[in-house]
PDB file of N, CA and C in Angstrom:
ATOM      1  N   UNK A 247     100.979  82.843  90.180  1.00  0.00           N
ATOM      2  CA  UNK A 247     102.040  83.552  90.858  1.00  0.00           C
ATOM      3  C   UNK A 247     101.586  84.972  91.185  1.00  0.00           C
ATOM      4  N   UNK A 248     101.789  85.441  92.278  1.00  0.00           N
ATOM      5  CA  UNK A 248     101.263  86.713  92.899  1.00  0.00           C
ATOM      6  C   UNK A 248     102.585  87.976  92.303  1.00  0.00           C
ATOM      7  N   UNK A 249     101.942  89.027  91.958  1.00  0.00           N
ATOM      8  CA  UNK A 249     102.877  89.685  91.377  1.00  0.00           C
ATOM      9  C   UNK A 249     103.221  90.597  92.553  1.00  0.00           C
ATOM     10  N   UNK A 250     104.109  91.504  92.798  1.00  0.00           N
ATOM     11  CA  UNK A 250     105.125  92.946  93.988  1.00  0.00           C
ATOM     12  C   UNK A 250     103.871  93.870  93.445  1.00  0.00           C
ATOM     13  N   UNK A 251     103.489  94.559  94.092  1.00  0.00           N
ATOM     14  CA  UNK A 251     103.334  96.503  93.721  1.00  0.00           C
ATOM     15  C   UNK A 251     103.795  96.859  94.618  1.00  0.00           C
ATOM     16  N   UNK A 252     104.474  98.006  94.149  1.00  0.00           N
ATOM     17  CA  UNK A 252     105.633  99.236  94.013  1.00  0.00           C
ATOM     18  C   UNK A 252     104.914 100.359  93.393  1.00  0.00           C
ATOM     19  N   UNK A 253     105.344 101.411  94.280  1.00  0.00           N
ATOM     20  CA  UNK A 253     104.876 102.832  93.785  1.00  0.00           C
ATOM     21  C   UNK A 253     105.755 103.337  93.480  1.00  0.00           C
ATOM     22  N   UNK A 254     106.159 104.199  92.372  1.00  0.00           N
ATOM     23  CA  UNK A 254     107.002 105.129  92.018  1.00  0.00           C
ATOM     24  C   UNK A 254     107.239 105.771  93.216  1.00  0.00           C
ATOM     25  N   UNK A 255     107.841 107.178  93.741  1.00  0.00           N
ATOM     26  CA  UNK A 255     107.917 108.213  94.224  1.00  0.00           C
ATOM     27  C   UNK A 255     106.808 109.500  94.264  1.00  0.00           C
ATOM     28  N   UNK A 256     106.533 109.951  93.231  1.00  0.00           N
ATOM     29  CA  UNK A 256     105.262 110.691  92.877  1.00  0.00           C
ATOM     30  C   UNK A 256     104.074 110.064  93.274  1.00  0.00           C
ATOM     31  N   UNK A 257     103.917 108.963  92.756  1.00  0.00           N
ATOM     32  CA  UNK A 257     102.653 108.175  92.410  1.00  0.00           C
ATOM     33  C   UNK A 257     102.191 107.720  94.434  1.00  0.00           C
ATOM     34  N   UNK A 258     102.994 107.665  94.838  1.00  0.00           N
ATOM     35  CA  UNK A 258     103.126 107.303  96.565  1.00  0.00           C
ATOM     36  C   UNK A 258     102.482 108.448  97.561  1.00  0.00           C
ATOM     37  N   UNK A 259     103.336 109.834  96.967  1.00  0.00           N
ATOM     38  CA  UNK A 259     103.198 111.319  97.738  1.00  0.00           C
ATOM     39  C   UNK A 259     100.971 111.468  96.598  1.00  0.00           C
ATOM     40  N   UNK A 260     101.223 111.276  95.907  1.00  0.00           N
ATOM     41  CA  UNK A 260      99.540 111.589  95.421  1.00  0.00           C
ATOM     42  C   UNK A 260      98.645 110.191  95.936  1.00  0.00           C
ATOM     43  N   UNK A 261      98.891 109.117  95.605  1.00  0.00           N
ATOM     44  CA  UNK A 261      98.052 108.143  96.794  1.00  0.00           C
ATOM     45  C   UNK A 261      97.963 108.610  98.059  1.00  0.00           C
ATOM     46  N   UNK A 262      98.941 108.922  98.893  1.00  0.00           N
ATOM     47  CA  UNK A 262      98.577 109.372 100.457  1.00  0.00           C
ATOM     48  C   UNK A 262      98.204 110.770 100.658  1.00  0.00           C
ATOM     49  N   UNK A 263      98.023 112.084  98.798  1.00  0.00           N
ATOM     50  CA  UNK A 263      97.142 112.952  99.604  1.00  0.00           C
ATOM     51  C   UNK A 263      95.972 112.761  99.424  1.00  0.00           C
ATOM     52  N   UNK A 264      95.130 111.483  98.838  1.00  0.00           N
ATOM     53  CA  UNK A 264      93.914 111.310  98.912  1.00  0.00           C
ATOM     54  C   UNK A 264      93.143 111.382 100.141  1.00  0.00           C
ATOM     55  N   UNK A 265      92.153 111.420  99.537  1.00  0.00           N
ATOM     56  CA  UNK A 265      91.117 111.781 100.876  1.00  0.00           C
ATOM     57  C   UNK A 265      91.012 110.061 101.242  1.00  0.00           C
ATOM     58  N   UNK A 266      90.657 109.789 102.530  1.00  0.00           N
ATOM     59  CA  UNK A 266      90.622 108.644 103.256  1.00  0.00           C
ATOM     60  C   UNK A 266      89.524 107.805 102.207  1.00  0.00           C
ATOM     61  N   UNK A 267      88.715 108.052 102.584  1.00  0.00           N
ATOM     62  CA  UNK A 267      87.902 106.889 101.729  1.00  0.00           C
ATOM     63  C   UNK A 267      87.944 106.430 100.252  1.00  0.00           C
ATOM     64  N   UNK A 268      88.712 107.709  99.308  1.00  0.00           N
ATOM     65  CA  UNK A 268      89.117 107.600  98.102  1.00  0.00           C
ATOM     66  C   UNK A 268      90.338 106.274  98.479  1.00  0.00           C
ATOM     67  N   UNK A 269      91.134 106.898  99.066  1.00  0.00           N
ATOM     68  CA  UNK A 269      92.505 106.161  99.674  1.00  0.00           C
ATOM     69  C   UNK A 269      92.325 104.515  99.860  1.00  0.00           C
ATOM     70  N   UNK A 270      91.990 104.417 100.816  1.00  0.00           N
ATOM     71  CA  UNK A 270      91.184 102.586 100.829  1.00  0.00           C
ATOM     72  C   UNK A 270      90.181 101.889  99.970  1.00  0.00           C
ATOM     73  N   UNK A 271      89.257 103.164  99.089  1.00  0.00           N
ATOM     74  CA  UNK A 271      88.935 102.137  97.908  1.00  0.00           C
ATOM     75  C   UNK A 271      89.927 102.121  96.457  1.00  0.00           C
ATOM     76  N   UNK A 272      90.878 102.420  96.120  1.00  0.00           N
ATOM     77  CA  UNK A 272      91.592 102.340  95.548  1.00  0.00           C
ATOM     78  C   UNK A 272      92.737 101.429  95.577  1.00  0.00           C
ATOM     79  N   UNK A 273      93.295 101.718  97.132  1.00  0.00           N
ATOM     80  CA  UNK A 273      94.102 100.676  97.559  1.00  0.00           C
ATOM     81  C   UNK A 273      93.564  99.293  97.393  1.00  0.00           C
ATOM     82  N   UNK A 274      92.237  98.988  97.519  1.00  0.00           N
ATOM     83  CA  UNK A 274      91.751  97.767  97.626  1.00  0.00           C
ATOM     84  C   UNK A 274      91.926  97.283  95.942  1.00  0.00           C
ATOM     85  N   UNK A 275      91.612  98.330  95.358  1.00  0.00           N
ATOM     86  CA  UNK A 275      92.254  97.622  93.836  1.00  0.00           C
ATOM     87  C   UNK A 275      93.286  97.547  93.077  1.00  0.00           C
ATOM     88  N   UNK A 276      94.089  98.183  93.879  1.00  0.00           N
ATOM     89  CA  UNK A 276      95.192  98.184  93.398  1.00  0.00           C
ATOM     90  C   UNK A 276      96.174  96.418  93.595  1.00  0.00           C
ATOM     91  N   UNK A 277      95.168  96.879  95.384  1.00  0.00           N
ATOM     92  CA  UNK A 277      96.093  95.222  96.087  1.00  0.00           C
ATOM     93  C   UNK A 277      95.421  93.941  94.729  1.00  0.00           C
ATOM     94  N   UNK A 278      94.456  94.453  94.962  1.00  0.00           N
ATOM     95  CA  UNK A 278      93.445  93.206  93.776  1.00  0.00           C
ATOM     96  C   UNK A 278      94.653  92.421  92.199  1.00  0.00           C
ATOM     97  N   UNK A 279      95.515  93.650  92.221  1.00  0.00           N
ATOM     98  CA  UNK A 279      96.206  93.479  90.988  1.00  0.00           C
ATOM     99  C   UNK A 279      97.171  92.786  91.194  1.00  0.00           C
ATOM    100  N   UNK A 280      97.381  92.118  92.334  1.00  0.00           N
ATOM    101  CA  UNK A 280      98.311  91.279  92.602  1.00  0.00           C
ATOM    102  C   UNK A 280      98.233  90.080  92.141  1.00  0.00           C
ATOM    103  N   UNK A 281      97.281  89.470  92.190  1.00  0.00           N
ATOM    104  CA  UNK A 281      96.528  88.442  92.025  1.00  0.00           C
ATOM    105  C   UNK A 281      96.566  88.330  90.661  1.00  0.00           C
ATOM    106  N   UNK A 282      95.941  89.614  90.328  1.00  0.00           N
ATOM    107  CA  UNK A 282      95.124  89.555  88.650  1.00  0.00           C
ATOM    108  C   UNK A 282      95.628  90.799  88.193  1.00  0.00           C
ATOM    109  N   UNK A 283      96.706  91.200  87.254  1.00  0.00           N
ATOM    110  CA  UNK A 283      97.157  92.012  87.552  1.00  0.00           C
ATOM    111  C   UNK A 283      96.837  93.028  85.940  1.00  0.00           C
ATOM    112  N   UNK A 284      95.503  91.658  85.109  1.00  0.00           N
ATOM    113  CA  UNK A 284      94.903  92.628  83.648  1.00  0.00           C
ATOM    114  C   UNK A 284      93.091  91.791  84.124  1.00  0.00           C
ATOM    115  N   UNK A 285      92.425  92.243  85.479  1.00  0.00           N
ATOM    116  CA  UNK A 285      91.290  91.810  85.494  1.00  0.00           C
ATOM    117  C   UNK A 285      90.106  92.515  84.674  1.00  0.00           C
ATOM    118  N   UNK A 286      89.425  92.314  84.686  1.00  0.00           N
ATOM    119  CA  UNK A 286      88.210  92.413  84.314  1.00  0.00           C
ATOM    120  C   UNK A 286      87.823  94.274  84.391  1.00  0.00           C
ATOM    121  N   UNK A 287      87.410  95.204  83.754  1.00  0.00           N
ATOM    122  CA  UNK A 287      87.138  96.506  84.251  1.00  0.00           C
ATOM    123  C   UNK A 287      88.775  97.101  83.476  1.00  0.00           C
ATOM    124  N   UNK A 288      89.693  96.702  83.509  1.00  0.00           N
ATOM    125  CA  UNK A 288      90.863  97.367  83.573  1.00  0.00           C
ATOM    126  C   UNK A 288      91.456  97.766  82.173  1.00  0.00           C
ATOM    127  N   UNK A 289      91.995  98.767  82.158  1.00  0.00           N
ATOM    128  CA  UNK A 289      91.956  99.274  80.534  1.00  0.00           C
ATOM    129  C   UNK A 289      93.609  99.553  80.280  1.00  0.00           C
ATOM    130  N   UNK A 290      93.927  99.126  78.839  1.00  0.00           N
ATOM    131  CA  UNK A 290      95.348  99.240  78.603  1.00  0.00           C
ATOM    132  C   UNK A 290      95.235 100.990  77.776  1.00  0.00           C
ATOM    133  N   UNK A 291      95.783 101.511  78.380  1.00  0.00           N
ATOM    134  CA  UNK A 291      96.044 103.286  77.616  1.00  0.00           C
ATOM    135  C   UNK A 291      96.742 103.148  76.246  1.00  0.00           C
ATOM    136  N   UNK A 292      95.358 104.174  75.599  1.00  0.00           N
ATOM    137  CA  UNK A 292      96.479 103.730  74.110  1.00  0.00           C
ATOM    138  C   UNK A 292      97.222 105.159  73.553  1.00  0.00           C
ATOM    139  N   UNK A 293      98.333 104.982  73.271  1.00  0.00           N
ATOM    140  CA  UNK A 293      99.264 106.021  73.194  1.00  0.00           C
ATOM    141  C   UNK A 293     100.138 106.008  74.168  1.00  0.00           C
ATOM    142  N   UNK A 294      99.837 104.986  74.755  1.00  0.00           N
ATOM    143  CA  UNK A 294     101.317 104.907  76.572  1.00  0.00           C
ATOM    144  C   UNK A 294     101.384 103.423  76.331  1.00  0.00           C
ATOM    145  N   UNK A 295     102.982 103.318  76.312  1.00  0.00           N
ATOM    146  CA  UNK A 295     103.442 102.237  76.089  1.00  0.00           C
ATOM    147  C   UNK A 295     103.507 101.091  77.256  1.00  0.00           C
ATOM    148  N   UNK A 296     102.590 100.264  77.228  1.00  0.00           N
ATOM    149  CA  UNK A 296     102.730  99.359  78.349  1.00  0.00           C
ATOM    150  C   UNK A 296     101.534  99.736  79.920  1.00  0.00           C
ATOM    151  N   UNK A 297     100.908 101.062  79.283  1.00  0.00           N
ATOM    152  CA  UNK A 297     100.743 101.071  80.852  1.00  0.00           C
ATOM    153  C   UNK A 297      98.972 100.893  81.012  1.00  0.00           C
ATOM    154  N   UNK A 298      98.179 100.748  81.844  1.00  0.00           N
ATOM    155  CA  UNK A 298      97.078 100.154  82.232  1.00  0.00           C
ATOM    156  C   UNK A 298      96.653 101.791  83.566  1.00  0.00           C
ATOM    157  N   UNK A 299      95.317 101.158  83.368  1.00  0.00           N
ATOM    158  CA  UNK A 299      94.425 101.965  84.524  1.00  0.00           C
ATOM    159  C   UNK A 299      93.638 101.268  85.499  1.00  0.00           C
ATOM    160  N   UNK A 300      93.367 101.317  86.328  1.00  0.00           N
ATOM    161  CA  UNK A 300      92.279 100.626  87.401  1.00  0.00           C
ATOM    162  C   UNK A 300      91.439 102.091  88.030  1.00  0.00           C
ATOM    163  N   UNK A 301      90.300 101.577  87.999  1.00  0.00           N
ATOM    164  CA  UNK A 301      89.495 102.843  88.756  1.00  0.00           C
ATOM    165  C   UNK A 301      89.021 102.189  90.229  1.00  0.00           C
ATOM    166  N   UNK A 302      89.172 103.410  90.541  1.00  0.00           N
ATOM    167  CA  UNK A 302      88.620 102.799  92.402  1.00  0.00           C
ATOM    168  C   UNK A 302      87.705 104.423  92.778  1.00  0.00           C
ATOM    169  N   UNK A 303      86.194 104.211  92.279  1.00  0.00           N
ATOM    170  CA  UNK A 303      85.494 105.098  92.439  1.00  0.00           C
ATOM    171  C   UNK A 303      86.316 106.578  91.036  1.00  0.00           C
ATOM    172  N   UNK A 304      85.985 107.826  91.404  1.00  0.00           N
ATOM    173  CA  UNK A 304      86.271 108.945  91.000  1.00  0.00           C
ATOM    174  C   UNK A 304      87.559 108.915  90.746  1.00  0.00           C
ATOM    175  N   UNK A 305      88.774 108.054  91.274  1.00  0.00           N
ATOM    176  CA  UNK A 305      90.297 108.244  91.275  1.00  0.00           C
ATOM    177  C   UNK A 305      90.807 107.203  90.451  1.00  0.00           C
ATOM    178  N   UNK A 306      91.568 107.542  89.865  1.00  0.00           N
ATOM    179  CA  UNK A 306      92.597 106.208  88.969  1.00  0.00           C
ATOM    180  C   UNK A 306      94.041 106.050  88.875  1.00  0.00           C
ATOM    181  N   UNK A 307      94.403 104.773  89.408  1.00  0.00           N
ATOM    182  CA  UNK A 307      95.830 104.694  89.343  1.00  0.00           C
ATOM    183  C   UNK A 307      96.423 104.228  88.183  1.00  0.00           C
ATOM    184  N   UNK A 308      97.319 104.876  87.266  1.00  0.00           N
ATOM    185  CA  UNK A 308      98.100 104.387  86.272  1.00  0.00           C
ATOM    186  C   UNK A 308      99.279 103.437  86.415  1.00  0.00           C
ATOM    187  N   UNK A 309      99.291 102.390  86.376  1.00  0.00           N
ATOM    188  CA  UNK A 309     100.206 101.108  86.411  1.00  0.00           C
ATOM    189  C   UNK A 309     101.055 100.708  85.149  1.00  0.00           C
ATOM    190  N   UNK A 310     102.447 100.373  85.317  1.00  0.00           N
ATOM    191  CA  UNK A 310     103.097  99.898  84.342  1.00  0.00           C
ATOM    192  C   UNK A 310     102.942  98.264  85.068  1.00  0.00           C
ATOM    193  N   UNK A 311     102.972  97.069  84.184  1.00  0.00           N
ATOM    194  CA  UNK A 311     102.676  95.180  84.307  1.00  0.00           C
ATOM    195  C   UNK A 311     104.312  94.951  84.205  1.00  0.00           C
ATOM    196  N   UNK A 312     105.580  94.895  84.871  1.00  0.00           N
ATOM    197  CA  UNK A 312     106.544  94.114  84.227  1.00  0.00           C
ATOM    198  C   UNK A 312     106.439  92.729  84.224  1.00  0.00           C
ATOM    199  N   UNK A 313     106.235  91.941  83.751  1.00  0.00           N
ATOM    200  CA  UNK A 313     105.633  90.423  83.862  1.00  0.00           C
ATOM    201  C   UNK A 313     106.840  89.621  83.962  1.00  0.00           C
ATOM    202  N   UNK A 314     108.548  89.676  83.514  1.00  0.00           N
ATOM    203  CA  UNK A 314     109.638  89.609  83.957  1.00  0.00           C
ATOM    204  C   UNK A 314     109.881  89.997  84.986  1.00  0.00           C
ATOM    205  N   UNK A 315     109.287  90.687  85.890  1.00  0.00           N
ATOM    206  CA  UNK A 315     109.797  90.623  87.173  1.00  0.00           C
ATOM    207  C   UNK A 315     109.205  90.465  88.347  1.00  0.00           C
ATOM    208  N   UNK A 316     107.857  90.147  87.946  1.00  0.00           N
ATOM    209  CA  UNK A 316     106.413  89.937  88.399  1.00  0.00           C
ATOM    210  C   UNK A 316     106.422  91.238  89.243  1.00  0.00           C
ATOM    211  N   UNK A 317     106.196  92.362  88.627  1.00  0.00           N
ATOM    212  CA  UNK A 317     105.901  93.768  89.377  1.00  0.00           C
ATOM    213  C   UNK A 317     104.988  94.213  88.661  1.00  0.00           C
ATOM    214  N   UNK A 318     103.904  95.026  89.737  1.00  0.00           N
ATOM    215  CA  UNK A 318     103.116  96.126  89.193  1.00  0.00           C
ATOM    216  C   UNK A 318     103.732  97.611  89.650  1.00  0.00           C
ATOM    217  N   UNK A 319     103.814  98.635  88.851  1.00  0.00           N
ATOM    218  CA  UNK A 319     104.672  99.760  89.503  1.00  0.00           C
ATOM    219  C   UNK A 319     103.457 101.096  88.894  1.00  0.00           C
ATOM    220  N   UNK A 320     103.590 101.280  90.356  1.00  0.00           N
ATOM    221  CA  UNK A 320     102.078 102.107  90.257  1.00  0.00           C
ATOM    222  C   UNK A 320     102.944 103.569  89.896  1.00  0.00           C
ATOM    223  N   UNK A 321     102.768 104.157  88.569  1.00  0.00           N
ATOM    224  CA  UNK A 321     102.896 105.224  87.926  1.00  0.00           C
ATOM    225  C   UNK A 321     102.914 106.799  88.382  1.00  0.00           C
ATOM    226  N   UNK A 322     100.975 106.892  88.326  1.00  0.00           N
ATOM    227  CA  UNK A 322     100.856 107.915  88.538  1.00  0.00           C
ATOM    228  C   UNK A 322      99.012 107.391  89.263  1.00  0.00           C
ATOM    229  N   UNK A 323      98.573 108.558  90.121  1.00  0.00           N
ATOM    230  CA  UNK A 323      97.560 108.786  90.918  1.00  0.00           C
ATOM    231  C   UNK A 323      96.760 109.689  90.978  1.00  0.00           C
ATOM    232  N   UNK A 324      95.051 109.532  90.780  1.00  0.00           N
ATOM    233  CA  UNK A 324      94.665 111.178  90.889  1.00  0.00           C
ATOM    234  C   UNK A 324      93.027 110.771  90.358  1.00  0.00           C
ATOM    235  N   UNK A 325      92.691 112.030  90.726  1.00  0.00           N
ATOM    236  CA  UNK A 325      91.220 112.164  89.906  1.00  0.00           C
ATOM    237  C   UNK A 325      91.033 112.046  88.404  1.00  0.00           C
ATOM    238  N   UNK A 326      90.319 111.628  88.086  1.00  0.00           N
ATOM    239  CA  UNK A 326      89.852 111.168  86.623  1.00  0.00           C
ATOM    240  C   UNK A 326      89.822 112.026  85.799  1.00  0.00           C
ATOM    241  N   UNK A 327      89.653 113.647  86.369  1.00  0.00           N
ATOM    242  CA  UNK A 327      89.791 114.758  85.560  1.00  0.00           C
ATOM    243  C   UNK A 327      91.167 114.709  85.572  1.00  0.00           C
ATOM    244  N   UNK A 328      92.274 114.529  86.134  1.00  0.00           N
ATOM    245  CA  UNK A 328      93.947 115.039  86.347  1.00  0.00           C
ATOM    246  C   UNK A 328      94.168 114.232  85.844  1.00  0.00           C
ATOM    247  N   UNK A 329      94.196 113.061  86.408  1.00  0.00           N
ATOM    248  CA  UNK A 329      95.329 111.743  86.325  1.00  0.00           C
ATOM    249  C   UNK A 329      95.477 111.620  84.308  1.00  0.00           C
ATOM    250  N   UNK A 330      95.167 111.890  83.607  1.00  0.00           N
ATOM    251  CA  UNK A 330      95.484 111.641  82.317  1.00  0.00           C
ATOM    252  C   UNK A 330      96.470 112.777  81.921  1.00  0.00           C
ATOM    253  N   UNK A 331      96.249 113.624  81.931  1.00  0.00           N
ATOM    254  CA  UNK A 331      96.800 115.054  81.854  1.00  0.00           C
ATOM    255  C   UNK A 331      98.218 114.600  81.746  1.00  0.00           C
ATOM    256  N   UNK A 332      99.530 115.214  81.108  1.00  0.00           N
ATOM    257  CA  UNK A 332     100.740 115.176  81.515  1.00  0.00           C
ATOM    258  C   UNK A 332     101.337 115.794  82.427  1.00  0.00           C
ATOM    259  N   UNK A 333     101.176 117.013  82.502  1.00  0.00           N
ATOM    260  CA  UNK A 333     101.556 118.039  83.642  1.00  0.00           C
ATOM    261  C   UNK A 333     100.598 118.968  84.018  1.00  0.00           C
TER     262      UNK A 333
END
């Protein structure tokens, strides 16, 4: 069964200020998570409840899995130095 991704609000406005080529290799893994939505490479964050990472080059998107509703809900977005950070 193919799972939805959904971007938060935040997580949407920082995906589209990526730079273009960051932008489409990321997207390409993100779409990937549809399919497979704990593949191979992909890491569960420990100290965050539920939520996962995918890297697409230098940038990483933080994903929550609801598996009840077959959604991936893309979190938060950013460079590998930021994207962990809280604020």
């Amino acid at each position: 069964m193919a799972y939805s991704i959904a971007f938060g609000k935040a997580a949407k406005r920082q995906f589209d200020k990526l730079p273009r080529p960051a932008r489409q290799r990321l997207g390409d893994a993100i779409a990937e998570l549809a399919s497979d939505p704990r593949p191979a490479g992909v890491v569960k964050l420990s100290g965050e409840d539920g939520l996962y990472r995918v890297r697409g080059g230098d940038y990483r998107a933080i994903y929550q899995i609801q598996d009840e509703r077959l959604l991936i809900l893309v979190v938060k977005v950013g460079h590998r130095r930021e994207v962990y950070r809280e604020h």
